[in-house]
Amino acid sequence: MTDGVFSYSAVLMGSPILLKLFDDNPTLARQVFQLIKQQENLFTVNRAESEVMSINQAAGRNPVVVSEPVFALISVAHAVSLLPDSAFNFTIGPVVKRWKIGFQGRAVPPANEIAALLKLTDPHQVVLNSADCSVFLLQSGMEIDLGAIAKGYIADRVQAFLHQQGVQQALINLGGNVQTLGSPPHEPQGWGIGLKKPFGRDDELLGVLQVQGKSVVTSGIYERYFERDGRCWHHIFDPQNGYPLDNELLSVTVISDRSIDGDIYTTLLYGMGVEQGLAYLADQPDIDAVFVTRDRQIICSSPRHFQFQQRDFAWQLRY
Ligand code: FAD
Ligand code: MG
Ligand code: MG
């Protein structure tokens, strides 16, 4: 405990998980970690068994009935994948599995293999039936991957659970997905969420975002990547070509009420890049974003839901 904060940690979903409370309540922390574990068991594609794996294993053969929450999240992921020019594609699974970024055996696959796998990533080839909550991947070899949305959804589930338990001030960090309740006691400015310096040490920050009761989600190319042939091959793929998205960005951070939106928008905005992303956000009053670029700029959308305190002045801040 420091400053009245009680921190609890775990490793779940291959990620460090941190819960901050203002009461010493290990029982509640255990319940939160159990909830996350239970959600991981539904959505994971890193083990042989989960509801999502049962859909993937039946690809090209038959529809699979899933639970209502799994069907609901898949329906959202499907709709976002079908948006015009969407960089988000929840059927990217075969590409993710082949590159293995963040896992043993990662390597740059031969171009002809990537081209062949891309044919298995068409979200139009997913049939959702709301009458029985069934999901059918029409082609054998297709695979759903909810890696770009599930952590956001789960962070919101944790927030709702804590709220239900009467907690008014808390923070959950699922490794890149932060969701908060209220503000810390005696800190009217809200929670300070560090914006990491890309490829820096954990304690090296570009700045701190101040938020109250908001979610802060960061997607970057510097957490899961490997270097080969002088290039950084990271885990956010361009669904058009099956290669890591290659543009001016190092990271995108989204500030929103719901963490599921933050998770979705980080991926969408990654695909848009800075200029198109800023123009898009002008019409989204509930979503703010911070873009960090290869040429050392920190670019904030008009900050409606956060304040930014710069720490590293070697980077240029602009709004
Ligand atoms: P985001 O930028 O939000 O998402 C990137 C991830 O989305 C990629 O890793 C990929 O999975 C997917 N993706 C890539 N490109 C696209 C695209 N264009 N459209 C849509 N999706 C895309 N990691 C482990 O190391 N071991 C585990 O056992 C493990 N289990 C997990 C279980 C669950 C339920 C979840 C949600 C994640 C798990 N992870 C695990 C982490 C996972 O592999 C991803 O790395 C993680 O979800 C990425 O989240 P992010 O917020 O960092 O990145
Ligand atoms: Mg994410
Ligand atoms: Mg995401």
CSV table of C-alpha atoms and ligand atoms in Angstrom, one decimal:
chain,number,residue,atom,x,y,z
A,1,MET,CA,0.0,0.0,0.0
A,2,THR,CA,1.2,3.6,-0.8
A,3,ASP,CA,-0.9,6.7,-0.4
A,4,GLY,CA,-4.0,4.7,0.6
A,5,VAL,CA,-3.8,2.7,-2.7
A,6,PHE,CA,-4.0,-1.1,-2.5
A,7,SER,CA,-2.6,-2.7,-5.6
A,8,TYR,CA,-3.3,-6.3,-6.7
A,9,SER,CA,-1.7,-8.0,-9.6
A,10,ALA,CA,-2.0,-11.2,-11.7
A,11,VAL,CA,-1.0,-12.5,-15.1
A,12,LEU,CA,-4.0,-13.4,-17.2
A,13,MET,CA,-4.5,-13.4,-21.0
A,14,GLY,CA,-0.7,-13.4,-21.4
A,15,SER,CA,-0.7,-9.9,-19.9
A,16,PRO,CA,0.2,-8.3,-16.6
A,17,ILE,CA,-3.1,-7.3,-14.9
A,18,LEU,CA,-3.2,-4.6,-12.2
A,19,LEU,CA,-6.1,-3.6,-10.0
A,20,LYS,CA,-6.0,-0.5,-7.7
A,21,LEU,CA,-8.4,-0.1,-4.9
A,22,PHE,CA,-8.6,2.3,-1.9
A,23,ASP,CA,-9.7,-0.4,0.6
A,24,ASP,CA,-7.6,-3.5,1.5
A,25,ASN,CA,-10.0,-6.0,-0.1
A,26,PRO,CA,-8.1,-9.1,-1.3
A,27,THR,CA,-11.4,-11.0,-1.6
A,28,LEU,CA,-12.8,-8.5,-4.1
A,29,ALA,CA,-9.5,-8.6,-6.0
A,30,ARG,CA,-9.7,-12.3,-6.2
A,31,GLN,CA,-13.3,-12.0,-7.5
A,32,VAL,CA,-12.1,-9.6,-10.2
A,33,PHE,CA,-9.3,-11.9,-11.3
A,34,GLN,CA,-11.8,-14.8,-11.4
A,35,LEU,CA,-14.1,-12.8,-13.6
A,36,ILE,CA,-11.3,-12.0,-16.0
A,37,LYS,CA,-10.2,-15.7,-16.0
A,38,GLN,CA,-13.8,-16.8,-16.7
A,39,GLN,CA,-14.0,-14.3,-19.7
A,40,GLU,CA,-10.6,-15.4,-21.0
A,41,ASN,CA,-11.9,-19.0,-21.0
A,42,LEU,CA,-14.7,-17.9,-23.3
A,43,PHE,CA,-12.7,-15.8,-25.8
A,44,THR,CA,-9.1,-17.2,-25.9
A,45,VAL,CA,-7.7,-18.6,-29.1
A,46,ASN,CA,-4.4,-19.5,-27.4
A,47,ARG,CA,-5.7,-22.8,-26.0
A,48,ALA,CA,-7.6,-25.7,-27.5
A,49,GLU,CA,-10.8,-25.0,-25.8
A,50,SER,CA,-13.0,-22.0,-25.6
A,51,GLU,CA,-16.3,-20.9,-27.2
A,52,VAL,CA,-14.4,-19.0,-29.9
A,53,MET,CA,-12.2,-22.1,-30.5
A,54,SER,CA,-15.2,-24.3,-31.0
A,55,ILE,CA,-16.4,-21.9,-33.7
A,56,ASN,CA,-13.0,-21.9,-35.4
A,57,GLN,CA,-12.7,-25.7,-35.2
A,58,ALA,CA,-16.1,-26.1,-37.0
A,59,ALA,CA,-15.1,-23.7,-39.8
A,60,GLY,CA,-16.3,-24.9,-43.2
A,61,ARG,CA,-18.4,-27.6,-41.5
A,62,ASN,CA,-21.3,-26.4,-39.3
A,63,PRO,CA,-22.6,-23.5,-37.2
A,64,VAL,CA,-21.8,-23.5,-33.5
A,65,VAL,CA,-24.2,-22.2,-30.8
A,66,VAL,CA,-22.5,-20.0,-28.3
A,67,SER,CA,-23.5,-18.1,-25.2
A,68,GLU,CA,-25.3,-14.8,-25.5
A,69,PRO,CA,-22.3,-12.6,-24.4
A,70,VAL,CA,-20.0,-14.3,-26.8
A,71,PHE,CA,-22.5,-13.9,-29.6
A,72,ALA,CA,-23.0,-10.2,-28.7
A,73,LEU,CA,-19.2,-9.5,-28.8
A,74,ILE,CA,-18.8,-11.4,-32.1
A,75,SER,CA,-21.7,-9.4,-33.5
A,76,VAL,CA,-20.0,-6.1,-32.6
A,77,ALA,CA,-16.7,-7.3,-34.0
A,78,HIS,CA,-18.4,-8.4,-37.2
A,79,ALA,CA,-20.2,-5.0,-37.7
A,80,VAL,CA,-16.9,-3.1,-37.1
A,81,SER,CA,-15.1,-5.3,-39.6
A,82,LEU,CA,-17.7,-4.5,-42.2
A,83,LEU,CA,-17.3,-0.7,-41.9
A,84,PRO,CA,-16.1,0.9,-45.2
A,85,ASP,CA,-12.2,0.8,-45.3
A,86,SER,CA,-12.1,-0.7,-41.8
A,87,ALA,CA,-8.6,-1.6,-40.6
A,88,PHE,CA,-10.3,-3.9,-38.0
A,89,ASN,CA,-11.0,-7.4,-39.2
A,90,PHE,CA,-11.9,-10.1,-36.6
A,91,THR,CA,-11.4,-12.9,-39.1
A,92,ILE,CA,-7.6,-12.0,-39.3
A,93,GLY,CA,-6.9,-15.2,-37.2
A,94,PRO,CA,-5.1,-17.2,-39.8
A,95,VAL,CA,-2.7,-14.3,-40.5
A,96,VAL,CA,-2.1,-13.8,-36.7
A,97,LYS,CA,-1.5,-17.5,-36.1
A,98,ARG,CA,1.0,-17.7,-39.0
A,99,TRP,CA,3.1,-14.7,-38.0
A,100,LYS,CA,3.1,-15.8,-34.3
A,101,ILE,CA,4.1,-12.4,-33.1
A,102,GLY,CA,4.6,-12.4,-29.4
A,103,PHE,CA,4.8,-16.2,-29.4
A,104,GLN,CA,7.5,-18.9,-30.0
A,105,GLY,CA,8.4,-19.4,-33.6
A,106,ARG,CA,7.7,-15.9,-35.0
A,107,ALA,CA,9.1,-15.3,-38.4
A,108,VAL,CA,8.3,-13.4,-41.6
A,109,PRO,CA,6.2,-15.9,-43.6
A,110,PRO,CA,6.7,-16.3,-47.4
A,111,ALA,CA,4.5,-13.8,-49.4
A,112,ASN,CA,2.6,-16.6,-51.2
A,113,GLU,CA,1.5,-18.1,-47.9
A,114,ILE,CA,0.3,-14.7,-46.7
A,115,ALA,CA,-1.7,-14.2,-49.9
A,116,ALA,CA,-3.3,-17.7,-49.5
A,117,LEU,CA,-4.2,-17.0,-45.8
A,118,LEU,CA,-5.7,-13.6,-46.7
A,119,LYS,CA,-8.4,-15.5,-48.7
A,120,LEU,CA,-9.5,-16.9,-45.4
A,121,THR,CA,-10.1,-13.5,-43.8
A,122,ASP,CA,-13.3,-12.2,-45.4
A,123,PRO,CA,-15.8,-11.1,-42.7
A,124,HIS,CA,-18.6,-11.5,-45.2
A,125,GLN,CA,-18.0,-15.2,-44.9
A,126,VAL,CA,-19.3,-15.3,-41.3
A,127,VAL,CA,-22.9,-16.1,-40.8
A,128,LEU,CA,-24.5,-14.9,-37.5
A,129,ASN,CA,-27.9,-16.2,-36.5
A,130,SER,CA,-29.4,-14.3,-33.6
A,131,ALA,CA,-32.3,-16.7,-33.4
A,132,ASP,CA,-30.1,-19.4,-31.9
A,133,CYS,CA,-26.9,-17.4,-31.2
A,134,SER,CA,-24.9,-19.5,-33.7
A,135,VAL,CA,-21.8,-18.5,-35.6
A,136,PHE,CA,-20.7,-20.2,-38.9
A,137,LEU,CA,-17.4,-19.6,-40.6
A,138,LEU,CA,-18.2,-20.7,-44.2
A,139,GLN,CA,-14.7,-21.7,-45.2
A,140,SER,CA,-12.5,-24.3,-43.7
A,141,GLY,CA,-9.4,-22.7,-42.2
A,142,MET,CA,-11.1,-19.4,-41.2
A,143,GLU,CA,-10.5,-18.3,-37.6
A,144,ILE,CA,-12.0,-15.6,-35.5
A,145,ASP,CA,-9.5,-13.6,-33.4
A,146,LEU,CA,-10.9,-11.1,-30.8
A,147,GLY,CA,-7.5,-9.9,-29.6
A,148,ALA,CA,-8.3,-6.3,-30.7
A,149,ILE,CA,-11.6,-6.0,-28.8
A,150,ALA,CA,-11.9,-8.6,-26.0
A,151,LYS,CA,-9.7,-6.8,-23.5
A,152,GLY,CA,-11.8,-3.7,-23.9
A,153,TYR,CA,-15.0,-5.7,-23.4
A,154,ILE,CA,-13.6,-7.4,-20.3
A,155,ALA,CA,-12.3,-4.1,-18.8
A,156,ASP,CA,-15.9,-2.9,-19.0
A,157,ARG,CA,-17.2,-6.0,-17.4
A,158,VAL,CA,-14.8,-5.5,-14.5
A,159,GLN,CA,-15.9,-1.8,-14.2
A,160,ALA,CA,-19.6,-2.9,-14.0
A,161,PHE,CA,-18.8,-5.6,-11.5
A,162,LEU,CA,-16.9,-3.2,-9.2
A,163,HIS,CA,-19.7,-0.6,-9.5
A,164,GLN,CA,-22.2,-3.3,-8.6
A,165,GLN,CA,-20.1,-4.1,-5.5
A,166,GLY,CA,-20.4,-0.4,-4.4
A,167,VAL,CA,-16.8,0.6,-5.4
A,168,GLN,CA,-16.6,4.2,-6.4
A,169,GLN,CA,-12.9,4.6,-7.0
A,170,ALA,CA,-10.8,2.0,-8.7
A,171,LEU,CA,-8.5,1.3,-11.7
A,172,ILE,CA,-8.1,-1.9,-13.7
A,173,ASN,CA,-5.2,-2.3,-16.2
A,174,LEU,CA,-5.4,-5.3,-18.5
A,175,GLY,CA,-2.1,-4.5,-20.1
A,176,GLY,CA,-2.7,-1.6,-22.5
A,177,ASN,CA,-6.4,-1.4,-21.6
A,178,VAL,CA,-7.1,0.8,-18.6
A,179,GLN,CA,-10.6,1.4,-17.2
A,180,THR,CA,-11.3,3.6,-14.2
A,181,LEU,CA,-14.1,4.4,-11.7
A,182,GLY,CA,-14.3,7.9,-10.4
A,183,SER,CA,-11.1,9.7,-9.3
A,184,PRO,CA,-8.6,8.8,-6.6
A,185,PRO,CA,-9.4,10.4,-3.2
A,186,HIS,CA,-7.9,13.9,-2.8
A,187,GLU,CA,-6.9,14.0,-6.5
A,188,PRO,CA,-9.6,16.1,-8.2
A,189,GLN,CA,-7.5,16.1,-11.5
A,190,GLY,CA,-8.4,12.4,-11.7
A,191,TRP,CA,-6.2,9.4,-12.5
A,192,GLY,CA,-2.8,9.9,-14.0
A,193,ILE,CA,-2.2,7.3,-16.8
A,194,GLY,CA,1.3,7.2,-18.1
A,195,LEU,CA,1.8,7.4,-21.9
A,196,LYS,CA,4.9,5.2,-22.5
A,197,LYS,CA,7.9,6.2,-24.6
A,198,PRO,CA,7.9,3.8,-27.5
A,199,PHE,CA,10.7,1.3,-27.2
A,200,GLY,CA,11.7,2.9,-23.9
A,201,ARG,CA,11.9,1.5,-20.4
A,202,ASP,CA,8.7,0.9,-18.5
A,203,ASP,CA,9.3,4.0,-16.4
A,204,GLU,CA,10.1,6.3,-19.3
A,205,LEU,CA,7.0,8.4,-20.1
A,206,LEU,CA,6.2,10.8,-22.9
A,207,GLY,CA,3.6,12.3,-20.6
A,208,VAL,CA,0.6,11.6,-18.3
A,209,LEU,CA,-3.0,11.6,-19.3
A,210,GLN,CA,-5.4,12.8,-16.5
A,211,VAL,CA,-8.9,11.3,-16.7
A,212,GLN,CA,-11.9,10.8,-14.4
A,213,GLY,CA,-14.0,7.7,-14.8
A,214,LYS,CA,-12.7,7.2,-18.4
A,215,SER,CA,-11.1,4.3,-20.2
A,216,VAL,CA,-7.6,4.8,-21.7
A,217,VAL,CA,-6.6,2.2,-24.3
A,218,THR,CA,-3.2,2.2,-26.1
A,219,SER,CA,-2.3,0.1,-29.1
A,220,GLY,CA,1.3,0.3,-30.1
A,221,ILE,CA,3.9,-1.4,-32.3
A,222,TYR,CA,6.5,-1.5,-29.5
A,223,GLU,CA,5.0,-4.2,-27.1
A,224,ARG,CA,4.6,-7.2,-29.3
A,225,TYR,CA,7.1,-7.2,-32.2
A,226,PHE,CA,10.3,-8.6,-33.5
A,227,GLU,CA,13.1,-7.1,-35.6
A,228,ARG,CA,14.3,-8.7,-38.8
A,229,ASP,CA,15.9,-7.2,-42.0
A,230,GLY,CA,16.1,-3.8,-40.3
A,231,ARG,CA,12.3,-3.7,-39.8
A,232,CYS,CA,10.0,-3.9,-36.8
A,233,TRP,CA,7.3,-6.5,-37.4
A,234,HIS,CA,4.5,-5.9,-35.0
A,235,HIS,CA,1.1,-7.4,-34.2
A,236,ILE,CA,-1.4,-5.0,-35.7
A,237,PHE,CA,-2.0,-6.3,-39.2
A,238,ASP,CA,-3.2,-4.5,-42.3
A,239,PRO,CA,-6.2,-6.7,-43.4
A,240,GLN,CA,-5.6,-5.6,-47.0
A,241,ASN,CA,-2.2,-7.2,-47.3
A,242,GLY,CA,-1.6,-9.4,-44.3
A,243,TYR,CA,1.5,-7.5,-43.2
A,244,PRO,CA,2.0,-5.4,-40.0
A,245,LEU,CA,0.4,-1.9,-40.7
A,246,ASP,CA,3.1,0.3,-41.9
A,247,ASN,CA,2.5,4.0,-41.5
A,248,GLU,CA,3.8,7.0,-39.5
A,249,LEU,CA,2.4,5.8,-36.2
A,250,LEU,CA,4.1,4.2,-33.2
A,251,SER,CA,1.0,4.2,-31.0
A,252,VAL,CA,-2.6,5.4,-30.7
A,253,THR,CA,-4.3,6.0,-27.4
A,254,VAL,CA,-8.0,6.4,-27.1
A,255,ILE,CA,-9.9,8.0,-24.2
A,256,SER,CA,-13.5,7.1,-24.1
A,257,ASP,CA,-16.3,6.0,-21.6
A,258,ARG,CA,-16.3,2.4,-22.7
A,259,SER,CA,-13.1,0.4,-23.0
A,260,ILE,CA,-14.6,-1.7,-25.8
A,261,ASP,CA,-14.9,1.5,-27.8
A,262,GLY,CA,-11.3,2.4,-26.9
A,263,ASP,CA,-10.1,-1.0,-28.1
A,264,ILE,CA,-12.1,-0.8,-31.4
A,265,TYR,CA,-11.0,2.8,-32.1
A,266,THR,CA,-7.3,2.2,-31.5
A,267,THR,CA,-7.3,-0.3,-34.3
A,268,LEU,CA,-9.5,1.8,-36.6
A,269,LEU,CA,-7.5,4.9,-36.1
A,270,TYR,CA,-4.2,3.0,-36.5
A,271,GLY,CA,-5.4,2.2,-40.0
A,272,MET,CA,-6.5,5.8,-40.7
A,273,GLY,CA,-3.2,7.4,-39.6
A,274,VAL,CA,-3.0,10.9,-38.1
A,275,GLU,CA,-4.6,13.3,-40.5
A,276,GLN,CA,-7.6,11.1,-41.5
A,277,GLY,CA,-7.9,10.0,-37.9
A,278,LEU,CA,-8.1,13.6,-36.6
A,279,ALA,CA,-10.7,14.5,-39.2
A,280,TYR,CA,-12.7,11.4,-38.3
A,281,LEU,CA,-12.6,12.2,-34.5
A,282,ALA,CA,-14.0,15.7,-35.1
A,283,ASP,CA,-17.4,14.0,-35.6
A,284,GLN,CA,-17.0,11.7,-32.6
A,285,PRO,CA,-17.7,13.9,-29.6
A,286,ASP,CA,-17.3,10.9,-27.1
A,287,ILE,CA,-13.9,9.8,-28.3
A,288,ASP,CA,-10.5,11.5,-27.9
A,289,ALA,CA,-7.1,10.2,-29.1
A,290,VAL,CA,-3.4,10.8,-28.8
A,291,PHE,CA,-1.2,9.7,-31.7
A,292,VAL,CA,2.5,9.2,-31.3
A,293,THR,CA,4.5,9.2,-34.5
A,294,ARG,CA,7.9,7.9,-35.8
A,295,ASP,CA,9.1,11.5,-36.3
A,296,ARG,CA,8.7,12.2,-32.5
A,297,GLN,CA,5.4,14.0,-32.4
A,298,ILE,CA,2.6,13.6,-29.8
A,299,ILE,CA,-0.6,14.7,-31.5
A,300,CYS,CA,-3.8,15.1,-29.4
A,301,SER,CA,-7.3,15.4,-30.8
A,302,SER,CA,-9.1,18.4,-29.2
A,303,PRO,CA,-9.0,17.2,-25.6
A,304,ARG,CA,-12.6,17.0,-24.4
A,305,HIS,CA,-12.2,14.2,-21.9
A,306,PHE,CA,-8.6,14.3,-20.7
A,307,GLN,CA,-5.6,16.6,-19.9
A,308,PHE,CA,-2.1,15.9,-21.1
A,309,GLN,CA,1.0,16.7,-19.1
A,310,GLN,CA,4.1,16.4,-21.2
A,311,ARG,CA,7.2,14.8,-19.5
A,312,ASP,CA,9.6,14.2,-22.3
A,313,PHE,CA,10.3,17.5,-24.2
A,314,ALA,CA,12.5,15.8,-26.8
A,315,TRP,CA,9.1,15.0,-28.4
A,316,GLN,CA,7.0,17.8,-30.1
A,317,LEU,CA,3.5,18.2,-28.7
A,318,ARG,CA,0.7,19.5,-30.9
A,319,TYR,CA,-3.1,19.6,-30.8
B,1,FAD,P1,-4.7,-4.4,-30.1
B,1,FAD,O1,-4.0,-3.4,-30.9
B,1,FAD,O2,-5.9,-4.0,-29.4
B,1,FAD,O3,-5.0,-5.7,-30.8
B,1,FAD,C1,-4.0,-6.4,-31.5
B,1,FAD,C2,-4.4,-7.8,-31.6
B,1,FAD,O4,-5.6,-7.9,-32.4
B,1,FAD,C3,-3.4,-8.7,-32.3
B,1,FAD,O5,-2.5,-9.3,-31.3
B,1,FAD,C4,-4.2,-9.7,-32.9
B,1,FAD,O6,-4.6,-10.7,-32.0
B,1,FAD,C5,-5.4,-8.9,-33.4
B,1,FAD,N1,-5.3,-8.2,-34.6
B,1,FAD,C6,-4.2,-7.9,-35.3
B,1,FAD,N2,-4.5,-7.1,-36.4
B,1,FAD,C7,-5.9,-7.0,-36.4
B,1,FAD,C8,-6.8,-6.3,-37.2
B,1,FAD,N3,-6.4,-5.7,-38.3
B,1,FAD,N4,-8.1,-6.4,-36.9
B,1,FAD,C9,-8.5,-7.0,-35.8
B,1,FAD,N5,-7.7,-7.7,-35.0
B,1,FAD,C10,-6.4,-7.6,-35.3
B,1,FAD,N6,-1.2,-13.4,-25.2
B,1,FAD,C11,-0.3,-14.3,-24.8
B,1,FAD,O7,0.8,-14.1,-25.0
B,1,FAD,N7,-0.7,-15.5,-24.3
B,1,FAD,C12,-2.0,-15.8,-24.1
B,1,FAD,O8,-2.3,-16.9,-23.6
B,1,FAD,C13,-3.0,-14.8,-24.4
B,1,FAD,N8,-4.3,-15.1,-24.2
B,1,FAD,C14,-5.2,-14.1,-24.5
B,1,FAD,C15,-6.6,-14.4,-24.2
B,1,FAD,C16,-7.6,-13.4,-24.5
B,1,FAD,C17,-9.0,-13.7,-24.3
B,1,FAD,C18,-7.2,-12.2,-25.1
B,1,FAD,C19,-8.2,-11.1,-25.4
B,1,FAD,C20,-5.8,-11.9,-25.3
B,1,FAD,C21,-4.9,-12.9,-25.0
B,1,FAD,N9,-3.5,-12.7,-25.3
B,1,FAD,C22,-2.6,-13.6,-25.0
B,1,FAD,C23,-3.1,-11.4,-25.9
B,1,FAD,C24,-3.4,-11.4,-27.4
B,1,FAD,O9,-2.6,-12.4,-28.0
B,1,FAD,C25,-3.1,-10.0,-28.0
B,1,FAD,O10,-1.8,-9.8,-28.0
B,1,FAD,C26,-3.7,-8.9,-27.3
B,1,FAD,O11,-5.1,-9.2,-27.2
B,1,FAD,C27,-3.4,-7.6,-28.0
B,1,FAD,O12,-4.1,-6.6,-27.3
B,1,FAD,P2,-3.6,-5.2,-27.4
B,1,FAD,O13,-4.6,-4.4,-26.7
B,1,FAD,O14,-2.1,-5.1,-27.0
B,1,FAD,O15,-3.6,-4.9,-29.0
B,2,MG,MG,-6.4,-4.0,-27.2
B,3,MG,MG,-7.7,-2.7,-30.2
